[in-house]
Coordinates of N, CA and C in Angstrom, one line a residue:
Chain A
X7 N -20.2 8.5 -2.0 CA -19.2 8.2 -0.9 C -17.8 8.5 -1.4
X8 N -17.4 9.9 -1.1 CA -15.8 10.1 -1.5 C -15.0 8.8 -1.1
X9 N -14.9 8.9 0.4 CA -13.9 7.9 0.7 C -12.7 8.3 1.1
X10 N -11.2 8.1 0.6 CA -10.5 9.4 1.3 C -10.1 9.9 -0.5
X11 N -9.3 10.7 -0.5 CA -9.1 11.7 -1.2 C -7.8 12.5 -1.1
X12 N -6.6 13.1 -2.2 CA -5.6 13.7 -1.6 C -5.4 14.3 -3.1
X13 N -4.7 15.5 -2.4 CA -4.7 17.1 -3.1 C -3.6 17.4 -3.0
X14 N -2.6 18.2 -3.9 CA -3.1 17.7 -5.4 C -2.5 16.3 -5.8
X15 N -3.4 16.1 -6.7 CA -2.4 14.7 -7.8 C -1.2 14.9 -8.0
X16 N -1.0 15.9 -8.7 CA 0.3 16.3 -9.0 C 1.0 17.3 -9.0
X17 N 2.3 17.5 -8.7 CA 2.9 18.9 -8.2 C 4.4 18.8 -8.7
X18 N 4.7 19.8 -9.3 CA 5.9 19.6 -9.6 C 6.5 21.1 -8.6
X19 N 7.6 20.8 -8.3 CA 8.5 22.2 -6.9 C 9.9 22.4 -7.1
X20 N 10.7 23.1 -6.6 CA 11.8 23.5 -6.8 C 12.5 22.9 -5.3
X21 N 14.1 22.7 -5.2 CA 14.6 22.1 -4.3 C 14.3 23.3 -3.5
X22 N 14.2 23.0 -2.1 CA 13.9 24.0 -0.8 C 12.8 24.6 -0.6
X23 N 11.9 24.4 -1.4 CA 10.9 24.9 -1.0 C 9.8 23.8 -0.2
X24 N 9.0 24.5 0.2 CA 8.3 23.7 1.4 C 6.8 23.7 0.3
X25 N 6.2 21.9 0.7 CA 5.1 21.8 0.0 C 4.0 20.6 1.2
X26 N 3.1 21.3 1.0 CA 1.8 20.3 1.5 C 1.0 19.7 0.9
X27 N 1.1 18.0 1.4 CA 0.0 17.2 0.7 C -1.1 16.8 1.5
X28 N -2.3 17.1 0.6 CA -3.4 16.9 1.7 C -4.2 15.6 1.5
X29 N -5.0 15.0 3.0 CA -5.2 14.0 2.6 C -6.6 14.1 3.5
X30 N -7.4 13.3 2.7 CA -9.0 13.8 3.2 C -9.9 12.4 3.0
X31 N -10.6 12.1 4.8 CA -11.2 11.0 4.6 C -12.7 11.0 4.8
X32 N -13.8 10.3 4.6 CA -14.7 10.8 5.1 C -15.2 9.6 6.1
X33 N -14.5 8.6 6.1 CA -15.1 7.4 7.2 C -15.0 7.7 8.3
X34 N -14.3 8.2 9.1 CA -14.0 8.7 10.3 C -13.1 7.5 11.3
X35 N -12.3 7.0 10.1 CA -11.3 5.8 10.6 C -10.2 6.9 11.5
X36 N -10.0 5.9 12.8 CA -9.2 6.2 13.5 C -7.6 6.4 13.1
X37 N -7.1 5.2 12.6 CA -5.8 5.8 11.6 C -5.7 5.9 10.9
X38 N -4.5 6.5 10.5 CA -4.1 7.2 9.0 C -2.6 6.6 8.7
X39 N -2.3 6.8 7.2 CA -0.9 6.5 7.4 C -0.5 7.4 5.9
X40 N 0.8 7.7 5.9 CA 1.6 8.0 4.9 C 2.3 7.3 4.1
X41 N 2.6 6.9 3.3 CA 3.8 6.2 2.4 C 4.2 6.8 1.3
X42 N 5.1 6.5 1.2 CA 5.8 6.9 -0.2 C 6.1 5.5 -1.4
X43 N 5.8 5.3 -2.7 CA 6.4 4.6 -3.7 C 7.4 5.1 -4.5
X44 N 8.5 4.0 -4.3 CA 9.8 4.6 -5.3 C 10.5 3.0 -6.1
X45 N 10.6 3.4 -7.1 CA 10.7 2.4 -7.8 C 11.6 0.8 -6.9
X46 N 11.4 -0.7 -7.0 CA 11.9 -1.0 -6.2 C 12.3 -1.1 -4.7
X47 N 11.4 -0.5 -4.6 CA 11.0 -0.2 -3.0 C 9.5 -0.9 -2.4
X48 N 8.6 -0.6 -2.8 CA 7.2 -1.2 -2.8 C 6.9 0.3 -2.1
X49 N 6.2 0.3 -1.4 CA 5.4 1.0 -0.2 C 6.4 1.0 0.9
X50 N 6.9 2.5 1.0 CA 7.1 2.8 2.6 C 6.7 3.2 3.9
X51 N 6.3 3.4 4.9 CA 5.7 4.1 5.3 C 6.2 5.1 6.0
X52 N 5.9 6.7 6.3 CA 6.2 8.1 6.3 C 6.2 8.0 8.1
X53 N 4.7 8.6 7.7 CA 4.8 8.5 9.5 C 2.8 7.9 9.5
X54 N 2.6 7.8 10.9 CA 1.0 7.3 11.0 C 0.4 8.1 12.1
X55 N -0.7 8.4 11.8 CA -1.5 9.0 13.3 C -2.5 7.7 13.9
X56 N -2.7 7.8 15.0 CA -3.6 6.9 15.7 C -4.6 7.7 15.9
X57 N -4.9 8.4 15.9 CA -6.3 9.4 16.2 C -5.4 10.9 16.6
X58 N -6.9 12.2 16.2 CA -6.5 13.7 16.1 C -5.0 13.5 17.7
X59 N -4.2 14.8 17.0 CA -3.5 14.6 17.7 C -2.4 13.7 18.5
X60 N -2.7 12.8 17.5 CA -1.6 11.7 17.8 C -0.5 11.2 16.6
X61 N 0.4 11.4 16.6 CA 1.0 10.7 15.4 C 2.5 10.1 15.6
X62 N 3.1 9.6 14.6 CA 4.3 8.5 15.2 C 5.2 8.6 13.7
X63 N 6.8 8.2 13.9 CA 7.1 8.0 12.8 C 7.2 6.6 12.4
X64 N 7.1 6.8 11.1 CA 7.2 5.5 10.5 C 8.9 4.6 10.2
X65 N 9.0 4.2 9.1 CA 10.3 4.0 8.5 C 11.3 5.2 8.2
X66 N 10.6 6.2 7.0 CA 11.3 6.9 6.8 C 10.9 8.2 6.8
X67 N 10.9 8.8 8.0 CA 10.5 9.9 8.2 C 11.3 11.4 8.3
X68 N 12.6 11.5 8.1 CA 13.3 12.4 8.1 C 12.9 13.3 6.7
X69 N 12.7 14.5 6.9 CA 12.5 15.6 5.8 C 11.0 15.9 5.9
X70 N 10.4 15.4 6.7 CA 8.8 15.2 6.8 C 8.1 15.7 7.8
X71 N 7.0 16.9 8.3 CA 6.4 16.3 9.0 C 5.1 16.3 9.1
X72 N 3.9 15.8 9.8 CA 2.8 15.8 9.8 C 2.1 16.2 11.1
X73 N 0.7 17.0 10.7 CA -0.1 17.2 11.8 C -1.6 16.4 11.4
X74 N -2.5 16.6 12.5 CA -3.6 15.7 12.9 C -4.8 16.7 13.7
X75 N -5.0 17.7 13.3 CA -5.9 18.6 14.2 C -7.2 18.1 14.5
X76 N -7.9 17.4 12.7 CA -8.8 16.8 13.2 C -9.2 15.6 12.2
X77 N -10.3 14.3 12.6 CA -9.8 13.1 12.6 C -10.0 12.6 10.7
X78 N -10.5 13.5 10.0 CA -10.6 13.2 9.1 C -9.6 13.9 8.0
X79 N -8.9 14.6 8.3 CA -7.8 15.1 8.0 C -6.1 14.9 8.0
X80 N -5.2 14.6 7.2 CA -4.1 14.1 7.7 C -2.8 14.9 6.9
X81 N -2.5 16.2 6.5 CA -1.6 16.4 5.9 C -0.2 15.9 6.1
X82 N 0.4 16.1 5.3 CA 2.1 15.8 5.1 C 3.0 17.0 4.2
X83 N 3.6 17.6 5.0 CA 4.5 18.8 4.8 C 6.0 18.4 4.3
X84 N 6.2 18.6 3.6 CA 7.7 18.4 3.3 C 8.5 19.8 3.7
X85 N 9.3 19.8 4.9 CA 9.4 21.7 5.3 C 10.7 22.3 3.9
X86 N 11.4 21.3 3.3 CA 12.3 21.5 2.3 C 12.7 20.7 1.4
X87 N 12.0 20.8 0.6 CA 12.0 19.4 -0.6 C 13.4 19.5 -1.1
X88 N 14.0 18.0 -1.3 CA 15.2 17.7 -1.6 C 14.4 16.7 -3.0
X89 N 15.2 16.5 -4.2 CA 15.3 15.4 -5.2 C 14.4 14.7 -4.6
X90 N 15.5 14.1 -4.0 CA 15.6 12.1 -3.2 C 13.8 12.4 -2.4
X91 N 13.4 13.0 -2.1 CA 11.9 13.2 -2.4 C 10.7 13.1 -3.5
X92 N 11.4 13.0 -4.6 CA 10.4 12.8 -5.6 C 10.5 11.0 -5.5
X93 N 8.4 11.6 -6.0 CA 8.2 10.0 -5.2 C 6.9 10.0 -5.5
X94 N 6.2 9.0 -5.7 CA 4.7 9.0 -5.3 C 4.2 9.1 -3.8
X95 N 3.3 9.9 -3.5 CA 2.9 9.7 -1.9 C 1.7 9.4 -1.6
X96 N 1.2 8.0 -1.0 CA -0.2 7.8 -0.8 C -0.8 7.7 0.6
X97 N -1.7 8.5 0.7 CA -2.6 8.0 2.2 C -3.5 7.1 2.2
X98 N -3.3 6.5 3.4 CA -4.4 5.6 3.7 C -4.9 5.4 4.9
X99 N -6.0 4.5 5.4 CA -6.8 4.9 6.6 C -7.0 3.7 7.1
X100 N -7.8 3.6 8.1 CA -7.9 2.2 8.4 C -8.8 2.2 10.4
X101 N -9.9 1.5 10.5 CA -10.6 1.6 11.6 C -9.8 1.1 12.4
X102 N -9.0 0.2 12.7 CA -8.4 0.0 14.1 C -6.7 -0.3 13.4
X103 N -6.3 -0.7 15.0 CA -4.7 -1.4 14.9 C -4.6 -2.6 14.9
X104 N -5.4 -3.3 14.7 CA -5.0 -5.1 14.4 C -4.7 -5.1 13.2
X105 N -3.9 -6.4 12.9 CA -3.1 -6.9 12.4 C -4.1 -7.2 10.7
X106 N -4.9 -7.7 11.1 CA -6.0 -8.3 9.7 C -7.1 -7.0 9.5
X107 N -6.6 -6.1 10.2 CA -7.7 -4.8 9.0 C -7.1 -4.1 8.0
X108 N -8.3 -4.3 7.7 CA -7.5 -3.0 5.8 C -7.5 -2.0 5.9
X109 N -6.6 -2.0 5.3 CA -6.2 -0.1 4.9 C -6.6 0.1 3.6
X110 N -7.2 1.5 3.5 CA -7.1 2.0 2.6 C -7.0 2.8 2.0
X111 N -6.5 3.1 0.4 CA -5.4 3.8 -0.1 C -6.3 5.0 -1.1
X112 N -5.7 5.7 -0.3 CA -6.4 6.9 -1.8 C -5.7 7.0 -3.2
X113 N -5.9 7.8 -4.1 CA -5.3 7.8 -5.1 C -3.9 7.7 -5.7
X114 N -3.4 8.8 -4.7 CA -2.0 9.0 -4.7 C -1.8 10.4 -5.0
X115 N -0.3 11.2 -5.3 CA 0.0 12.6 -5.3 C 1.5 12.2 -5.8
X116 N 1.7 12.5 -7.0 CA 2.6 12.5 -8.0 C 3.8 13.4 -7.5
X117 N 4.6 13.9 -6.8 CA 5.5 14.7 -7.0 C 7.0 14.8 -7.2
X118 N 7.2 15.9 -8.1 CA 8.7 16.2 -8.6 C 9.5 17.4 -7.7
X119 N 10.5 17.0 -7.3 CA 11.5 18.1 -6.7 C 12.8 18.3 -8.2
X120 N 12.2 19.4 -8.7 CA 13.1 19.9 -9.7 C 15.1 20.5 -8.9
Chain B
X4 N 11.3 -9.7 12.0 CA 10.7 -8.7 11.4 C 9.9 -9.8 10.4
X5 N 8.9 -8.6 10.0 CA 8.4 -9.6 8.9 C 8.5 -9.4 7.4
X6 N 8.7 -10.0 6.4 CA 9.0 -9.8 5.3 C 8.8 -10.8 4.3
X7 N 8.7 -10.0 2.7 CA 7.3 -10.4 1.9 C 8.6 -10.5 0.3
X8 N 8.7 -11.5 -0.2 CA 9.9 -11.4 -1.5 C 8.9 -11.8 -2.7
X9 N 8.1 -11.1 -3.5 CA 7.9 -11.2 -4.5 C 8.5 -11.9 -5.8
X10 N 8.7 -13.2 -6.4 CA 9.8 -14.0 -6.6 C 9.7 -13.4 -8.2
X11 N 9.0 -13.1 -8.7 CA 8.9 -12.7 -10.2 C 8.3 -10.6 -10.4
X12 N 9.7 -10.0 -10.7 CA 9.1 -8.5 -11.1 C 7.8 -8.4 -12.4
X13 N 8.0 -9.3 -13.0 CA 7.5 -9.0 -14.4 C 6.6 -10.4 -14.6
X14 N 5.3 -10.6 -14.6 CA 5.1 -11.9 -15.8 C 4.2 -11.4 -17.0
X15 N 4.7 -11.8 -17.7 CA 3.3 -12.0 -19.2 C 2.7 -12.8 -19.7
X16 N 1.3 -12.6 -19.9 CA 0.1 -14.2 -20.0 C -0.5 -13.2 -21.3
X17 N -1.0 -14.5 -21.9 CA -1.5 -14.2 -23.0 C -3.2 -14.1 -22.1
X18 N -4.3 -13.5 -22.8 CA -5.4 -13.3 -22.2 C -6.5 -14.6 -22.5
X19 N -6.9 -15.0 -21.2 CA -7.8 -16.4 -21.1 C -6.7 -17.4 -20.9
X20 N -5.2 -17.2 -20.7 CA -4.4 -18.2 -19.8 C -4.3 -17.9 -18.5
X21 N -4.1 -18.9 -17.5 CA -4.2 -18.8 -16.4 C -2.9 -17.5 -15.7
X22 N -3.4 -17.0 -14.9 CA -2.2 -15.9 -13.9 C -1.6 -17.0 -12.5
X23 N -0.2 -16.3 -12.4 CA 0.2 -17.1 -11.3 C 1.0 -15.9 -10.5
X24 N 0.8 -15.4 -9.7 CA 1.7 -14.1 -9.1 C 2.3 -14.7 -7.3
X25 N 3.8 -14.9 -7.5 CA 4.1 -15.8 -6.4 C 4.5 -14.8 -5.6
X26 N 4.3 -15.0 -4.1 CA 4.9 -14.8 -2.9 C 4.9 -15.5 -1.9
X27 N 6.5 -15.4 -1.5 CA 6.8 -15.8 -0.3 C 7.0 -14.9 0.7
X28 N 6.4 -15.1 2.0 CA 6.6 -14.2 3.5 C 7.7 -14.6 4.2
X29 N 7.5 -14.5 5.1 CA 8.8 -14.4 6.5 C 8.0 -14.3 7.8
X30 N 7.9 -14.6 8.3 CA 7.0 -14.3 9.8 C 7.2 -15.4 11.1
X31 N 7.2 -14.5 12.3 CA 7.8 -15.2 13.6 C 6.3 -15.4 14.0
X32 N 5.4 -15.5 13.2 CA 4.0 -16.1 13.9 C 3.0 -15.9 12.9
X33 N 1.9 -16.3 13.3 CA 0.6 -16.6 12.3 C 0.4 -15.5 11.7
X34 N 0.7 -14.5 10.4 CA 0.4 -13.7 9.7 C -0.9 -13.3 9.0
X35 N -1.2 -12.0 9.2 CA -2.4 -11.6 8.1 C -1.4 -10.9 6.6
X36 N -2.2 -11.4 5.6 CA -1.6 -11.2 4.2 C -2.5 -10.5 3.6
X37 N -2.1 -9.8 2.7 CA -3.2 -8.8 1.8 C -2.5 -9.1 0.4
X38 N -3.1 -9.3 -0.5 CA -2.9 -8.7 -2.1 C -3.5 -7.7 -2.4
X39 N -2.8 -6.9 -3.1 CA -3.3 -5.0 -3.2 C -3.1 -5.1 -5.0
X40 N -3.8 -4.7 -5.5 CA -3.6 -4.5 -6.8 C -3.4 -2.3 -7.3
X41 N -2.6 -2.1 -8.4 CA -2.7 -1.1 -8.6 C -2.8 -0.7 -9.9
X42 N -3.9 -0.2 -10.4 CA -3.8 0.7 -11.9 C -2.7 1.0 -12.7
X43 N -2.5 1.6 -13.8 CA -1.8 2.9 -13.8 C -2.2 4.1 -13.4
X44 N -2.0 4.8 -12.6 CA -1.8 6.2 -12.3 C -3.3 6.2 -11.5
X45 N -3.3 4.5 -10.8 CA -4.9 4.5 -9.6 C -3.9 4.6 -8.4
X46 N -4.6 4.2 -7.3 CA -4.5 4.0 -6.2 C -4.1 2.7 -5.7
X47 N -3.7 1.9 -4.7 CA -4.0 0.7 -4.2 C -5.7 0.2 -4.0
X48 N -5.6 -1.2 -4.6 CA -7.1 -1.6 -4.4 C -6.9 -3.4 -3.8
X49 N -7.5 -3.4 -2.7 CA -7.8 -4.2 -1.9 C -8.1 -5.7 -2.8
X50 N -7.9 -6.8 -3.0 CA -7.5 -7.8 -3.9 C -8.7 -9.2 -2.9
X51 N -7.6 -9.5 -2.2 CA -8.4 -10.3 -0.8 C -7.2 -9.9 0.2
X52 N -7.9 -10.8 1.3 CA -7.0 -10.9 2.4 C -7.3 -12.4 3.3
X53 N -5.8 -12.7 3.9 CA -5.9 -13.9 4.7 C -5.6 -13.6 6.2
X54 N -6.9 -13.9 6.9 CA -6.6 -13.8 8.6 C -6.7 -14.8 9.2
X55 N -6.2 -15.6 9.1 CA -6.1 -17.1 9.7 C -7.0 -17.5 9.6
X56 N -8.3 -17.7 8.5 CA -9.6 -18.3 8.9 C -9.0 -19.4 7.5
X57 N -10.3 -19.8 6.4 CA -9.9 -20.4 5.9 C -8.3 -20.0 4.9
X58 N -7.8 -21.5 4.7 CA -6.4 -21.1 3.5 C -6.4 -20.7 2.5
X59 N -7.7 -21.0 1.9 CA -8.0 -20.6 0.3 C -8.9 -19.5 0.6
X60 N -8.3 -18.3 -0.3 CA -9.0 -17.1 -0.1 C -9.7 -16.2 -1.5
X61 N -10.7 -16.5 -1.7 CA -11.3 -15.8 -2.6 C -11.3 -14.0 -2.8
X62 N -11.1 -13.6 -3.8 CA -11.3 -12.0 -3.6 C -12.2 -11.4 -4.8
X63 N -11.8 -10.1 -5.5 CA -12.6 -10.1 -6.3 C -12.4 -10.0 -7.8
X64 N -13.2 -9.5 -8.5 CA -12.3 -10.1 -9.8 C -11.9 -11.5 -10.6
X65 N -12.1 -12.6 -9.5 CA -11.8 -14.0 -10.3 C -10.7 -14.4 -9.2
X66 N -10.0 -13.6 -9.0 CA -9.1 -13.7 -8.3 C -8.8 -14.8 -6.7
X67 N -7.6 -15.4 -6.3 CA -7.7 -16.5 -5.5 C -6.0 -16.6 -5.0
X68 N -5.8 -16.7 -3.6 CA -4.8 -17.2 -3.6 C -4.7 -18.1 -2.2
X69 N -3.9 -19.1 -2.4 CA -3.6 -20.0 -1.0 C -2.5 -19.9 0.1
X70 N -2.8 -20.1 1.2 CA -1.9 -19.9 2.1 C -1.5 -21.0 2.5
X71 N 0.1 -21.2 2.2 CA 1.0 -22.7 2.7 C 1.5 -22.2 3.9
X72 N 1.6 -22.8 5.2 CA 2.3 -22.3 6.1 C 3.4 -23.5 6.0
X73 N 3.1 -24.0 5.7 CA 4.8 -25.3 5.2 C 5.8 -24.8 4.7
X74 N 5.2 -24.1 3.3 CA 6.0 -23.4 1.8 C 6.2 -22.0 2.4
X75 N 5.5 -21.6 3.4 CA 5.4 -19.9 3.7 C 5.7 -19.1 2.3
X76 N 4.1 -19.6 1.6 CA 3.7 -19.1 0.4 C 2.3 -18.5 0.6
X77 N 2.4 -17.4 -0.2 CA 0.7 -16.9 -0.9 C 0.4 -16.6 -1.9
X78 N 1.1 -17.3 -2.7 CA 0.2 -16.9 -4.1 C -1.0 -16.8 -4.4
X79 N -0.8 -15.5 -5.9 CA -2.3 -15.3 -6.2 C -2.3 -15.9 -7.2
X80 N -3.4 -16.3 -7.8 CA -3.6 -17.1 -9.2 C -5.3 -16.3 -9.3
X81 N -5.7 -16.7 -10.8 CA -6.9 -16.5 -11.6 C -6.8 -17.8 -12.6
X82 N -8.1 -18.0 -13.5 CA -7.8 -18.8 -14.0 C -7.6 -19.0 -15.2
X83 N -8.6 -17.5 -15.6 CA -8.3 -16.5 -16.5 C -8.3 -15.8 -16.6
X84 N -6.8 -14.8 -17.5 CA -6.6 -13.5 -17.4 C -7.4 -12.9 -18.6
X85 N -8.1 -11.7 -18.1 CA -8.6 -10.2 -18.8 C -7.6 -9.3 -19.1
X86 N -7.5 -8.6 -19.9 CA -6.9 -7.6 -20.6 C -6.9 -6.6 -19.3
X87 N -7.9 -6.4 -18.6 CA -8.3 -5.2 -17.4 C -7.6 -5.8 -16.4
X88 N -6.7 -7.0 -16.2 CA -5.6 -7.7 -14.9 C -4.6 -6.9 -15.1
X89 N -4.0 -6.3 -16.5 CA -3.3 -5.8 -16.5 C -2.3 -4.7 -15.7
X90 N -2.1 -4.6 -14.5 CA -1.5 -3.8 -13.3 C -0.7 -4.3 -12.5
X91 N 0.0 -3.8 -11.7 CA 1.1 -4.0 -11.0 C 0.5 -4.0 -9.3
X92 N 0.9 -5.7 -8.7 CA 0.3 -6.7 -7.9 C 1.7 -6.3 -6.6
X93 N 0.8 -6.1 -5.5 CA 1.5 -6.2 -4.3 C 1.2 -7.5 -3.7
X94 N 1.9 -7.8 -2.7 CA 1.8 -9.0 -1.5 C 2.1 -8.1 -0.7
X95 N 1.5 -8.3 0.8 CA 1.7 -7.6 1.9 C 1.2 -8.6 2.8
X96 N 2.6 -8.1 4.2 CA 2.4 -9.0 5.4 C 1.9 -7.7 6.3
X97 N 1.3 -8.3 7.4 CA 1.0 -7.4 7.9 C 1.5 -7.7 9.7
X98 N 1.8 -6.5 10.0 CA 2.9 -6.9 11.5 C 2.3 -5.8 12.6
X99 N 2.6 -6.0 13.8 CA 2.3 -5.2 15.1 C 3.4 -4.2 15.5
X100 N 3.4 -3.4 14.7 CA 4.5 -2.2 15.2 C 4.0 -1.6 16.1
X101 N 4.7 -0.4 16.5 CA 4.7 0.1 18.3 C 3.4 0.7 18.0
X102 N 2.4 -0.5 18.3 CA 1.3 0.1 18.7 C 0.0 0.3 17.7
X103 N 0.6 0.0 16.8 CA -0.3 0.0 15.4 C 0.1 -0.9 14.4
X104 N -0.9 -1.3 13.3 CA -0.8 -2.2 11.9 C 0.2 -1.5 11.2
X105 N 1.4 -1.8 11.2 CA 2.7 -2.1 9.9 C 2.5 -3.2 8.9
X106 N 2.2 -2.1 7.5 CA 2.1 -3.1 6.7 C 3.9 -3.4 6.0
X107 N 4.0 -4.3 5.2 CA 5.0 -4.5 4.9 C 5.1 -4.5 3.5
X108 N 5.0 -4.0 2.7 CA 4.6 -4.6 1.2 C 6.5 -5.4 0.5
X109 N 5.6 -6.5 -0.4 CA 6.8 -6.4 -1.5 C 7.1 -5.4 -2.5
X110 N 7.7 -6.1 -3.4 CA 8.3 -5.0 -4.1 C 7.7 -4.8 -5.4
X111 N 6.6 -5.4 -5.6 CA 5.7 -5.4 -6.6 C 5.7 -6.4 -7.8
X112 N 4.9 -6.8 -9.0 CA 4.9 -7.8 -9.8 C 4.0 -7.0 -10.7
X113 N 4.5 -6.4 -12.1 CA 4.1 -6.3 -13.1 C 3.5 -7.2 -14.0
X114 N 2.0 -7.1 -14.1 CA 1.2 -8.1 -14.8 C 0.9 -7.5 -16.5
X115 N 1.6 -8.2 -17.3 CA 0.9 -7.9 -18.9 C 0.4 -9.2 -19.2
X116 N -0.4 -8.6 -19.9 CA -1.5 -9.1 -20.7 C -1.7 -8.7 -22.3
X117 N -1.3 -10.1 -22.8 CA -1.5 -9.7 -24.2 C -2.5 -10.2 -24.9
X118 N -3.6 -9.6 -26.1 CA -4.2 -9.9 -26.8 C -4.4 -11.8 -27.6

């Protein structure tokens, strides 16, 4: 049982260039979410999909965007990586929108904007 | 809004002393809470969670924490720490944003463990 999964771990990029992080579930949970960790911060969140084709922004979503084609799928595009983007970025998933379900987190994806 | 202040960045316990990892929340109503634990260089891992059932919430690991709605506290506690506790401990509230689960995390709590 993978579970979810995101590609690659680690990436290191140059400012302006455009990079995709991929994130891969196999429960077939309805949402998804993005976040970022930066030191002193805890967990942010990016943006979230509620199912294919649906998605929303989160807290901090500028420099970012995401598509949803299909439901076990969730990439996150950075269209021009700046610094202030290096960051840890985790997906996670989760069967409904109440309040007391879990989410869960995949590995994570290490990345550096040189 | 809701919001989660992790009262200690750092603690260190000797191993087979008790762990105590404090949080306080913020919430305009009856909150669901999560403790999330994290490796180095793992992922988030699911710890326990509190949904208004009972206040004392067992999870896995050894692991335990209570819900004051008086103190609007959740501490986690063990009763003894393992060498393998060693990771850095979230609190999270959890809230109804437009239309979906907003979680809220704190700001984390580095757990060492020494020999």
């Amino acid at each position: 049982d993978a579970g979810i999964t995101q590609s690659p771990r680690y990436k290191i990029t140059e400012t302006g260039r455009q990079v995709t992080l991929m994130c891969h579930q196999t429960w077939s949970h309805s949402y998804m979410f993005w976040y970022r960790q930066d030191l002193g911060h805890g967990l942010r969140l990016i943006y979230y999909s509620a199912a294919a084709d649906i998605t929303d922004k989160g807290e901090v979503p500028d420099g970012y965007v995401v598509s949803r084609s299909k439901t076990e799928n969730f990439p996150l595009t950075l269209e021009s990586a700046t610094r202030s983007q290096t960051s840890v970025y985790f997906c996670a998933s989760s069967t409904s929108r109440w309040v007391s379900d879990t989410q869960y987190f995949g590995p994570g994806t290490r990345l550096t904007v040189l | 809004a809701q919001s989660v202040t992790q009262l200690d960045s750092h603690v260190s316990v000797s191993e087979g002393t008790p762990v105590l990892l404090r949080c306080n929340y913020s919430s305009s109503y009856s909150p669901s809470l999560f403790w999330y634990v994290q490796h180095p260089n793992k992922g988030l891992q699911l710890l326990l969670k509190y949904t208004s059932a009972a206040t004392l919430v067992k999870g896995i690991n050894g692991f335990e924490a209570e819900f004051k709605k008086s103190e609007t506290s959740f501490h986690l506690t063990k009763p003894s720490a393992h060498m393998s506790d060693a990771a850095e401990y979230f609190c999270v509230v959890s809230d109804m944003g437009s239309g979906f689960q907003k979680l809220v995390f704190g700001t984390g709590t580095r757990l060492l463990v020494s020999p």
